[in-house]
mmCIF file of C-alpha atoms in Angstrom:
data_model
loop_
_atom_site.group_PDB
_atom_site.id
_atom_site.type_symbol
_atom_site.label_atom_id
_atom_site.label_comp_id
_atom_site.label_asym_id
_atom_site.label_seq_id
_atom_site.Cartn_x
_atom_site.Cartn_y
_atom_site.Cartn_z
ATOM 1 C CA UNK A 83 133.585 -159.261 61.322
ATOM 2 C CA UNK A 84 130.858 -157.801 59.071
ATOM 3 C CA UNK A 85 131.622 -160.301 56.319
ATOM 4 C CA UNK A 86 128.839 -162.742 55.495
ATOM 5 C CA UNK A 87 131.530 -165.354 55.051
ATOM 6 C CA UNK A 88 133.257 -164.683 58.363
ATOM 7 C CA UNK A 89 131.922 -165.738 61.759
ATOM 8 C CA UNK A 90 128.236 -165.823 60.863
ATOM 9 C CA UNK A 91 125.819 -165.784 63.797
ATOM 10 C CA UNK A 92 122.166 -164.805 63.684
ATOM 11 C CA UNK A 93 119.552 -164.085 66.344
ATOM 12 C CA UNK A 94 116.048 -164.431 64.937
ATOM 13 C CA UNK A 95 113.152 -163.046 66.956
ATOM 14 C CA UNK A 96 109.930 -164.943 66.286
ATOM 15 C CA UNK A 97 109.402 -168.630 65.491
ATOM 16 C CA UNK A 98 106.494 -168.165 63.132
ATOM 17 C CA UNK A 99 106.455 -168.856 59.412
ATOM 18 C CA UNK A 100 108.980 -166.141 58.510
ATOM 19 C CA UNK A 101 111.323 -166.782 61.435
ATOM 20 C CA UNK A 102 111.546 -170.535 60.989
ATOM 21 C CA UNK A 103 111.957 -170.278 57.216
ATOM 22 C CA UNK A 104 114.886 -167.889 57.496
ATOM 23 C CA UNK A 105 116.347 -170.012 60.319
ATOM 24 C CA UNK A 106 116.343 -173.055 58.036
ATOM 25 C CA UNK A 107 117.768 -171.171 55.066
ATOM 26 C CA UNK A 108 120.564 -169.505 57.056
ATOM 27 C CA UNK A 109 121.502 -172.629 59.021
ATOM 28 C CA UNK A 110 121.877 -174.571 55.788
ATOM 29 C CA UNK A 111 124.340 -171.922 54.607
ATOM 30 C CA UNK A 112 126.491 -172.442 57.692
ATOM 31 C CA UNK A 113 125.153 -169.726 59.973
ATOM 32 C CA UNK A 114 124.893 -170.385 63.700
ATOM 33 C CA UNK A 115 121.247 -169.560 64.362
ATOM 34 C CA UNK A 116 119.373 -168.867 67.613
ATOM 35 C CA UNK A 117 115.610 -168.272 67.467
ATOM 36 C CA UNK A 118 113.786 -166.544 70.327
ATOM 37 C CA UNK A 119 110.004 -167.063 70.501
ATOM 38 C CA UNK A 120 108.021 -165.220 73.160
ATOM 39 C CA UNK A 121 105.208 -167.780 73.331
ATOM 40 C CA UNK A 122 106.258 -170.680 75.576
ATOM 41 C CA UNK A 123 104.178 -173.045 73.412
ATOM 42 C CA UNK A 124 105.638 -171.910 70.088
ATOM 43 C CA UNK A 125 104.132 -169.574 67.474
ATOM 44 C CA UNK A 126 101.042 -171.571 66.472
ATOM 45 C CA UNK A 127 98.212 -169.064 66.990
ATOM 46 C CA UNK A 128 95.250 -169.494 64.652
ATOM 47 C CA UNK A 129 93.658 -172.516 63.039
ATOM 48 C CA UNK A 130 94.766 -172.620 59.435
ATOM 49 C CA UNK A 131 96.304 -170.767 56.541
ATOM 50 C CA UNK A 132 96.821 -171.024 52.791
ATOM 51 C CA UNK A 133 100.121 -171.819 51.142
ATOM 52 C CA UNK A 134 99.644 -170.259 47.719
ATOM 53 C CA UNK A 135 101.805 -171.068 44.696
ATOM 54 C CA UNK A 136 104.638 -168.698 45.690
ATOM 55 C CA UNK A 137 104.702 -170.319 49.153
ATOM 56 C CA UNK A 138 104.979 -173.784 47.648
ATOM 57 C CA UNK A 139 107.663 -172.667 45.202
ATOM 58 C CA UNK A 140 109.811 -171.277 48.023
ATOM 59 C CA UNK A 141 109.180 -174.298 50.233
ATOM 60 C CA UNK A 142 110.108 -176.547 47.315
ATOM 61 C CA UNK A 143 113.494 -174.844 47.141
ATOM 62 C CA UNK A 144 113.939 -175.980 50.759
ATOM 63 C CA UNK A 145 112.649 -179.487 50.040
ATOM 64 C CA UNK A 146 109.559 -179.051 52.247
ATOM 65 C CA UNK A 147 106.656 -178.895 49.814
ATOM 66 C CA UNK A 148 105.846 -182.613 49.844
ATOM 67 C CA UNK A 149 105.643 -182.640 53.647
ATOM 68 C CA UNK A 150 103.174 -179.750 53.499
ATOM 69 C CA UNK A 151 101.146 -181.501 50.795
ATOM 70 C CA UNK A 152 100.929 -184.600 52.960
ATOM 71 C CA UNK A 153 99.911 -182.581 56.016
ATOM 72 C CA UNK A 154 97.398 -180.282 54.328
ATOM 73 C CA UNK A 155 94.832 -180.257 51.531
ATOM 74 C CA UNK A 156 95.729 -179.425 47.939
ATOM 75 C CA UNK A 157 93.408 -177.243 45.850
ATOM 76 C CA UNK A 158 93.327 -175.241 42.639
ATOM 77 C CA UNK A 159 90.232 -173.043 42.576
ATOM 78 C CA UNK A 160 88.677 -170.175 44.535
ATOM 79 C CA UNK A 161 84.907 -170.209 43.992
ATOM 80 C CA UNK A 162 83.108 -166.900 44.542
ATOM 81 C CA UNK A 163 79.393 -167.103 45.337
ATOM 82 C CA UNK A 164 77.112 -164.053 45.047
ATOM 83 C CA UNK A 165 74.563 -162.755 47.563
ATOM 84 C CA UNK A 166 71.883 -164.960 46.025
ATOM 85 C CA UNK A 167 73.901 -168.129 46.534
ATOM 86 C CA UNK A 168 74.892 -168.536 42.868
ATOM 87 C CA UNK A 169 78.440 -169.088 41.581
ATOM 88 C CA UNK A 170 79.613 -165.703 40.298
ATOM 89 C CA UNK A 171 83.272 -166.364 39.482
ATOM 90 C CA UNK A 172 86.034 -168.950 39.686
ATOM 91 C CA UNK A 173 89.688 -168.031 40.112
ATOM 92 C CA UNK A 174 91.890 -170.830 38.782
ATOM 93 C CA UNK A 175 95.186 -170.365 40.532
ATOM 94 C CA UNK A 176 98.546 -170.705 38.757
ATOM 95 C CA UNK A 177 100.072 -174.152 39.273
ATOM 96 C CA UNK A 178 103.683 -173.154 39.799
ATOM 97 C CA UNK A 179 104.985 -176.668 40.535
ATOM 98 C CA UNK A 180 103.539 -178.397 37.486
ATOM 99 C CA UNK A 181 100.330 -180.144 36.543
ATOM 100 C CA UNK A 182 100.777 -182.996 39.034
ATOM 101 C CA UNK A 183 100.923 -180.807 42.129
ATOM 102 C CA UNK A 184 98.188 -178.474 43.384
ATOM 103 C CA UNK A 185 98.217 -174.706 43.007
ATOM 104 C CA UNK A 186 97.686 -174.110 46.714
ATOM 105 C CA UNK A 187 97.549 -175.993 50.003
ATOM 106 C CA UNK A 188 95.333 -175.329 52.985
ATOM 107 C CA UNK A 189 97.107 -176.413 56.153
ATOM 108 C CA UNK A 190 96.616 -176.293 59.911
ATOM 109 C CA UNK A 191 99.015 -173.862 61.572
ATOM 110 C CA UNK A 192 100.211 -176.440 64.127
ATOM 111 C CA UNK A 193 101.022 -178.853 61.299
ATOM 112 C CA UNK A 194 103.020 -176.261 59.370
ATOM 113 C CA UNK A 195 104.761 -175.166 62.565
ATOM 114 C CA UNK A 196 105.797 -178.741 63.279
ATOM 115 C CA UNK A 197 107.223 -179.221 59.774
ATOM 116 C CA UNK A 198 109.219 -175.977 59.934
ATOM 117 C CA UNK A 199 110.345 -176.488 63.545
ATOM 118 C CA UNK A 200 111.604 -180.002 62.913
ATOM 119 C CA UNK A 201 113.471 -178.897 59.798
ATOM 120 C CA UNK A 202 115.000 -175.920 61.630
ATOM 121 C CA UNK A 203 116.261 -178.292 64.321
ATOM 122 C CA UNK A 204 117.635 -180.728 61.727
ATOM 123 C CA UNK A 205 119.401 -177.820 60.032
ATOM 124 C CA UNK A 206 121.115 -176.860 63.285
ATOM 125 C CA UNK A 207 119.058 -173.879 64.444
ATOM 126 C CA UNK A 208 118.242 -173.648 68.157
ATOM 127 C CA UNK A 209 114.721 -172.461 69.059
ATOM 128 C CA UNK A 210 114.103 -171.123 72.562
ATOM 129 C CA UNK A 211 110.459 -170.642 73.558
ATOM 130 C CA UNK A 212 109.292 -168.200 76.211
ATOM 131 C CA UNK A 213 112.031 -165.734 75.272
ATOM 132 C CA UNK A 214 112.246 -162.449 73.392
ATOM 133 C CA UNK A 215 114.590 -159.515 72.801
ATOM 134 C CA UNK A 216 114.420 -156.424 75.026
ATOM 135 C CA UNK A 217 117.228 -154.309 73.531
ATOM 136 C CA UNK A 218 119.168 -154.104 70.277
ATOM 137 C CA UNK A 219 122.435 -152.136 70.121
ATOM 138 C CA UNK A 220 124.995 -151.796 67.353
ATOM 139 C CA UNK A 221 128.562 -152.573 68.311
ATOM 140 C CA UNK A 222 130.622 -151.689 65.273
ATOM 141 C CA UNK A 223 130.028 -154.408 62.714
ATOM 142 C CA UNK A 224 128.059 -156.556 65.149
ATOM 143 C CA UNK A 225 124.748 -156.346 67.014
ATOM 144 C CA UNK A 226 124.347 -156.900 70.746
ATOM 145 C CA UNK A 227 120.919 -158.046 71.910
ATOM 146 C CA UNK A 228 119.598 -158.324 75.436
ATOM 147 C CA UNK A 229 117.114 -161.124 76.055
ATOM 148 C CA UNK A 230 114.144 -161.273 78.404
ATOM 149 C CA UNK A 231 115.878 -163.856 80.603
ATOM 150 C CA UNK A 232 118.629 -161.329 81.389
ATOM 151 C CA UNK A 233 121.260 -162.831 79.099
ATOM 152 C CA UNK A 234 122.888 -161.154 76.098
ATOM 153 C CA UNK A 235 124.095 -162.241 72.664
ATOM 154 C CA UNK A 236 126.451 -160.655 70.167
ATOM 155 C CA UNK A 237 125.602 -161.560 66.592
ATOM 156 C CA UNK A 238 126.440 -160.755 63.008
ATOM 157 C CA UNK A 239 122.743 -160.405 62.196
ATOM 158 C CA UNK A 240 119.438 -159.824 63.991
ATOM 159 C CA UNK A 241 116.194 -160.672 62.189
ATOM 160 C CA UNK A 242 112.880 -159.394 63.493
ATOM 161 C CA UNK A 243 110.249 -161.909 62.392
ATOM 162 C CA UNK A 244 107.988 -161.069 65.308
ATOM 163 C CA UNK A 245 104.783 -160.029 63.592
ATOM 164 C CA UNK A 246 102.778 -156.906 62.906
ATOM 165 C CA UNK A 247 103.446 -155.490 66.393
ATOM 166 C CA UNK A 248 107.165 -156.196 66.084
ATOM 167 C CA UNK A 249 109.271 -155.210 69.073
ATOM 168 C CA UNK A 250 112.427 -155.523 66.942
ATOM 169 C CA UNK A 251 111.050 -152.976 64.484
ATOM 170 C CA UNK A 252 110.526 -150.544 67.361
ATOM 171 C CA UNK A 253 113.913 -151.257 68.958
ATOM 172 C CA UNK A 254 115.637 -150.710 65.609
ATOM 173 C CA UNK A 255 113.856 -147.390 65.113
ATOM 174 C CA UNK A 256 111.964 -148.486 61.997
ATOM 175 C CA UNK A 257 108.643 -146.668 62.281
ATOM 176 C CA UNK A 258 105.342 -147.491 60.621
ATOM 177 C CA UNK A 259 101.638 -147.275 61.392
ATOM 178 C CA UNK A 260 99.173 -150.077 62.039
ATOM 179 C CA UNK A 261 96.019 -149.396 60.061
ATOM 180 C CA UNK A 262 92.642 -150.798 61.099
ATOM 181 C CA UNK A 263 90.218 -151.281 58.221
ATOM 182 C CA UNK A 264 86.836 -151.551 59.910
ATOM 183 C CA UNK A 265 86.704 -155.345 59.695
ATOM 184 C CA UNK A 266 86.869 -158.132 62.244
ATOM 185 C CA UNK A 267 87.998 -161.526 60.929
ATOM 186 C CA UNK A 268 86.377 -164.595 62.459
ATOM 187 C CA UNK A 269 87.775 -168.132 62.175
ATOM 188 C CA UNK A 270 86.479 -171.470 63.426
ATOM 189 C CA UNK A 271 87.724 -175.016 62.900
ATOM 190 C CA UNK A 272 85.068 -177.462 61.624
ATOM 191 C CA UNK A 273 84.811 -180.919 60.042
ATOM 192 C CA UNK A 274 85.345 -180.633 56.266
ATOM 193 C CA UNK A 275 82.132 -181.091 54.253
ATOM 194 C CA UNK A 276 82.648 -183.431 51.277
ATOM 195 C CA UNK A 277 81.867 -180.681 48.757
ATOM 196 C CA UNK A 278 84.635 -178.404 50.088
ATOM 197 C CA UNK A 279 87.533 -179.244 47.764
ATOM 198 C CA UNK A 280 88.728 -175.656 47.292
ATOM 199 C CA UNK A 281 88.177 -172.227 48.807
ATOM 200 C CA UNK A 282 84.543 -171.089 48.708
ATOM 201 C CA UNK A 283 83.830 -167.429 49.405
ATOM 202 C CA UNK A 284 80.274 -166.175 49.881
ATOM 203 C CA UNK A 285 79.301 -162.534 49.365
ATOM 204 C CA UNK A 286 76.706 -161.247 51.816
ATOM 205 C CA UNK A 287 74.639 -158.088 51.944
ATOM 206 C CA UNK A 288 76.924 -156.749 54.692
ATOM 207 C CA UNK A 289 79.625 -159.306 55.475
ATOM 208 C CA UNK A 290 81.634 -161.984 53.646
ATOM 209 C CA UNK A 291 81.997 -165.642 54.629
ATOM 210 C CA UNK A 292 83.830 -168.694 53.356
ATOM 211 C CA UNK A 293 85.387 -172.051 54.031
ATOM 212 C CA UNK A 294 88.904 -173.410 53.415
ATOM 213 C CA UNK A 295 89.894 -177.107 53.590
ATOM 214 C CA UNK A 296 93.059 -177.762 55.595
ATOM 215 C CA UNK A 297 93.104 -181.582 55.630
ATOM 216 C CA UNK A 298 91.007 -184.535 54.526
ATOM 217 C CA UNK A 299 88.956 -184.200 57.700
ATOM 218 C CA UNK A 300 89.093 -180.523 58.651
ATOM 219 C CA UNK A 301 88.380 -177.063 57.298
ATOM 220 C CA UNK A 302 88.064 -173.603 58.755
ATOM 221 C CA UNK A 303 85.130 -171.278 58.275
ATOM 222 C CA UNK A 304 85.910 -167.591 57.991
ATOM 223 C CA UNK A 305 83.675 -164.582 58.337
ATOM 224 C CA UNK A 306 84.645 -160.965 57.684
ATOM 225 C CA UNK A 307 82.476 -158.619 59.720
ATOM 226 C CA UNK A 308 82.245 -155.076 58.336
ATOM 227 C CA UNK A 309 81.700 -151.714 60.009
ATOM 228 C CA UNK A 310 82.688 -152.608 63.572
ATOM 229 C CA UNK A 311 85.136 -151.257 66.092
ATOM 230 C CA UNK A 312 88.083 -153.499 67.053
ATOM 231 C CA UNK A 313 86.607 -154.483 70.405
ATOM 232 C CA UNK A 314 86.905 -157.772 72.255
ATOM 233 C CA UNK A 315 84.018 -160.113 73.026
ATOM 234 C CA UNK A 316 83.836 -162.620 75.891
ATOM 235 C CA UNK A 317 84.797 -166.115 74.758
ATOM 236 C CA UNK A 318 81.348 -167.442 75.639
ATOM 237 C CA UNK A 319 79.735 -165.053 73.156
ATOM 238 C CA UNK A 320 81.920 -165.876 70.149
ATOM 239 C CA UNK A 321 80.230 -169.012 68.785
ATOM 240 C CA UNK A 322 76.645 -167.727 69.241
ATOM 241 C CA UNK A 323 77.549 -164.413 67.623
ATOM 242 C CA UNK A 324 79.274 -166.096 64.672
ATOM 243 C CA UNK A 325 76.265 -168.347 64.093
ATOM 244 C CA UNK A 326 74.032 -165.276 64.162
ATOM 245 C CA UNK A 327 76.174 -163.470 61.581
ATOM 246 C CA UNK A 328 76.037 -166.529 59.303
ATOM 247 C CA UNK A 329 72.222 -166.746 59.465
ATOM 248 C CA UNK A 330 71.674 -164.227 56.676
ATOM 249 C CA UNK A 331 73.719 -166.115 54.065
ATOM 250 C CA UNK A 332 71.742 -168.372 51.692
ATOM 251 C CA UNK A 333 72.678 -171.651 50.049
ATOM 252 C CA UNK A 334 75.547 -173.747 51.321
ATOM 253 C CA UNK A 335 76.411 -171.437 54.200
ATOM 254 C CA UNK A 336 73.283 -172.883 55.804
ATOM 255 C CA UNK A 337 75.043 -176.263 55.722
ATOM 256 C CA UNK A 338 78.145 -174.802 57.352
ATOM 257 C CA UNK A 339 76.419 -172.861 60.117
ATOM 258 C CA UNK A 340 75.472 -175.883 62.297
ATOM 259 C CA UNK A 341 79.126 -176.937 62.320
ATOM 260 C CA UNK A 342 79.994 -173.738 64.189
ATOM 261 C CA UNK A 343 77.618 -174.670 67.007
ATOM 262 C CA UNK A 344 79.606 -177.844 67.550
ATOM 263 C CA UNK A 345 82.935 -176.038 67.818
ATOM 264 C CA UNK A 346 84.564 -174.180 70.680
ATOM 265 C CA UNK A 347 87.460 -172.986 68.554
ATOM 266 C CA UNK A 348 86.197 -169.555 67.454
ATOM 267 C CA UNK A 349 88.725 -166.722 67.173
ATOM 268 C CA UNK A 350 88.005 -163.084 66.267
ATOM 269 C CA UNK A 351 90.743 -160.638 65.270
ATOM 270 C CA UNK A 352 90.849 -157.115 63.822
ATOM 271 C CA UNK A 353 91.952 -156.722 60.196
ATOM 272 C CA UNK A 354 95.034 -154.527 60.429
ATOM 273 C CA UNK A 355 97.800 -153.881 57.933
ATOM 274 C CA UNK A 356 101.312 -152.471 58.154
ATOM 275 C CA UNK A 357 103.851 -151.523 55.501
ATOM 276 C CA UNK A 358 107.343 -150.125 55.969
ATOM 277 C CA UNK A 359 107.684 -147.440 53.320
ATOM 278 C CA UNK A 360 111.430 -146.951 53.692
ATOM 279 C CA UNK A 361 114.288 -149.087 54.956
ATOM 280 C CA UNK A 362 113.607 -152.521 56.405
ATOM 281 C CA UNK A 363 116.989 -152.624 58.132
ATOM 282 C CA UNK A 364 119.230 -150.550 60.355
ATOM 283 C CA UNK A 365 122.827 -151.607 60.624
ATOM 284 C CA UNK A 366 122.840 -155.391 60.782
ATOM 285 C CA UNK A 367 119.246 -155.629 62.026
ATOM 286 C CA UNK A 368 116.385 -156.350 59.585
ATOM 287 C CA UNK A 369 112.655 -157.043 59.833
ATOM 288 C CA UNK A 370 110.784 -159.507 57.625
ATOM 289 C CA UNK A 371 107.302 -160.977 57.238
ATOM 290 C CA UNK A 372 104.434 -159.148 58.941
ATOM 291 C CA UNK A 373 106.944 -156.995 60.804
ATOM 292 C CA UNK A 374 107.740 -155.329 57.458
ATOM 293 C CA UNK A 375 104.556 -155.860 55.425
ATOM 294 C CA UNK A 376 101.361 -157.225 56.946
ATOM 295 C CA UNK A 377 98.542 -157.571 54.378
ATOM 296 C CA UNK A 378 94.835 -157.988 54.987
ATOM 297 C CA UNK A 379 93.768 -161.653 54.727
ATOM 298 C CA UNK A 380 91.724 -161.189 51.533
ATOM 299 C CA UNK A 381 94.571 -162.360 49.257
ATOM 300 C CA UNK A 382 95.476 -165.338 51.480
ATOM 301 C CA UNK A 383 99.126 -164.530 50.787
ATOM 302 C CA UNK A 384 100.648 -163.337 54.040
ATOM 303 C CA UNK A 385 102.377 -166.695 54.492
ATOM 304 C CA UNK A 386 103.662 -166.560 50.922
ATOM 305 C CA UNK A 387 105.395 -163.236 51.516
ATOM 306 C CA UNK A 388 106.830 -164.441 54.837
ATOM 307 C CA UNK A 389 108.228 -167.681 53.404
ATOM 308 C CA UNK A 390 109.673 -165.913 50.367
ATOM 309 C CA UNK A 391 111.278 -163.326 52.673
ATOM 310 C CA UNK A 392 113.130 -166.009 54.597
ATOM 311 C CA UNK A 393 114.500 -167.680 51.488
ATOM 312 C CA UNK A 394 115.368 -164.445 49.659
ATOM 313 C CA UNK A 395 117.114 -162.955 52.705
ATOM 314 C CA UNK A 396 119.432 -165.963 52.936
ATOM 315 C CA UNK A 397 120.083 -165.805 49.186
ATOM 316 C CA UNK A 398 121.054 -162.129 49.246
ATOM 317 C CA UNK A 399 123.328 -162.577 52.250
ATOM 318 C CA UNK A 400 125.165 -165.306 50.350
ATOM 319 C CA UNK A 401 125.501 -163.116 47.272
ATOM 320 C CA UNK A 402 127.071 -160.157 49.078
ATOM 321 C CA UNK A 403 130.341 -159.902 50.949
ATOM 322 C CA UNK A 404 128.925 -157.436 53.484
ATOM 323 C CA UNK A 405 125.855 -158.092 55.612
ATOM 324 C CA UNK A 406 124.523 -154.573 55.204
ATOM 325 C CA UNK A 407 124.840 -154.764 51.440
ATOM 326 C CA UNK A 408 122.933 -158.042 51.542
ATOM 327 C CA UNK A 409 120.172 -156.461 53.634
ATOM 328 C CA UNK A 410 119.846 -153.533 51.273
ATOM 329 C CA UNK A 411 119.659 -155.875 48.280
ATOM 330 C CA UNK A 412 117.040 -157.953 50.081
ATOM 331 C CA UNK A 413 114.829 -154.919 50.688
ATOM 332 C CA UNK A 414 115.256 -153.695 47.110
ATOM 333 C CA UNK A 415 114.250 -157.109 45.793
ATOM 334 C CA UNK A 416 111.211 -157.451 48.044
ATOM 335 C CA UNK A 417 109.743 -153.970 48.582
ATOM 336 C CA UNK A 418 107.702 -153.501 45.400
ATOM 337 C CA UNK A 419 106.309 -157.040 45.420
ATOM 338 C CA UNK A 420 105.221 -156.836 49.046
ATOM 339 C CA UNK A 421 103.786 -153.332 48.642
ATOM 340 C CA UNK A 422 101.686 -154.519 45.702
ATOM 341 C CA UNK A 423 100.236 -157.378 47.727
ATOM 342 C CA UNK A 424 99.458 -155.244 50.786
ATOM 343 C CA UNK A 425 97.884 -152.450 48.738
ATOM 344 C CA UNK A 426 95.829 -154.918 46.687
ATOM 345 C CA UNK A 427 94.525 -156.579 49.840
ATOM 346 C CA UNK A 428 93.461 -153.185 51.206
ATOM 347 C CA UNK A 429 91.722 -152.324 47.923
ATOM 348 C CA UNK A 430 89.754 -155.577 48.133
ATOM 349 C CA UNK A 431 88.737 -154.692 51.703
ATOM 350 C CA UNK A 432 87.265 -151.443 50.371
ATOM 351 C CA UNK A 433 85.457 -153.215 47.543
ATOM 352 C CA UNK A 434 83.933 -155.692 50.002
ATOM 353 C CA UNK A 435 82.755 -152.878 52.226
ATOM 354 C CA UNK A 436 81.222 -151.105 49.211
ATOM 355 C CA UNK A 437 79.587 -154.424 48.216
ATOM 356 C CA UNK A 438 81.390 -154.276 44.872
ATOM 357 C CA UNK A 439 82.291 -157.959 44.919
ATOM 358 C CA UNK A 440 82.231 -158.276 41.123
ATOM 359 C CA UNK A 441 85.059 -155.733 40.953
ATOM 360 C CA UNK A 442 87.097 -157.640 43.546
ATOM 361 C CA UNK A 443 87.091 -160.971 41.697
ATOM 362 C CA UNK A 444 89.274 -159.939 38.709
ATOM 363 C CA UNK A 445 91.582 -158.004 41.028
ATOM 364 C CA UNK A 446 92.119 -161.151 43.101
ATOM 365 C CA UNK A 447 92.853 -163.160 39.951
ATOM 366 C CA UNK A 448 95.272 -160.546 38.572
ATOM 367 C CA UNK A 449 97.177 -160.260 41.853
ATOM 368 C CA UNK A 450 97.611 -164.036 42.169
ATOM 369 C CA UNK A 451 99.004 -164.110 38.643
ATOM 370 C CA UNK A 452 101.353 -161.228 39.419
ATOM 371 C CA UNK A 453 102.533 -163.037 42.559
ATOM 372 C CA UNK A 454 103.232 -166.096 40.398
ATOM 373 C CA UNK A 455 106.129 -164.194 38.806
ATOM 374 C CA UNK A 456 109.576 -165.044 40.262
ATOM 375 C CA UNK A 457 110.268 -163.581 43.671
#
């Protein structure tokens, strides 16, 4: 029953980027796939994200890149602006899908979720919202899971794709720490200014700001606030506080700031990272995406790692007769790459806090080029 080519059933916990990608990849290989998502609305928290070259390469293997290009906004350059408002550096991202397709795509999370959800359904996966796993127990070569609605499933494979605070990771006994890095990340959805055709990042005397296009008509503004405790603010205070923090930036940030006053879509989250140093699996249960390796947002590559995880996991399970051998091969193939990205993102956090932005620019460039290597 442990054979990948026997009765293959999978329970995936989490219908975010990682969970839906692995659901698609496994279902296409003939697995019977159930996805449990705790949010009754689906996993669409946040306003936008970046699909870097590795994301697009993995999505292209699933035939989904063109849909994401149509939904989002293609771009090729990250422009870094210094504290005086002058262009200090440009990172030209590797174009992994050829000269006629962009290096990266900014996309609204709901749009990406719709593309992945519809493809998962077409592939035969069943997604159940408002449901999660409460217990995971090995039964020989199978895994028995108890669900929050009181029902149970017995499966060949359980995949925890349930984020940085993964309940599957805890239930499987895979321990790690969540590290807070003294930063709060702000995001707000705004109309896209005509000059925003790529990522613009603005160095400040204390904080960092920027803007990312996610469609022809929309972008999101980000602000990284340094030296603060991870406390919550009342919703009514978010927009005024974000506008205040943007006041000190010169140049084009002054053009962006009024857009925040027109928006009620401000979110503020602590910058935390997690990294499993040892095994990512126990028995036939494995964790992927942020549950295994959650980077800081500075490299804009969390989605890339999650999407690659889903595709690579399905590939390794097809290559190995035994599920556990496939899981071990998956971890061996992914661990160094994901560790490099997480550690680089944390290093950039430190450089931002030390106001050593000039040292962060080449590190960002080098890491994107390293991530361009095959997964």
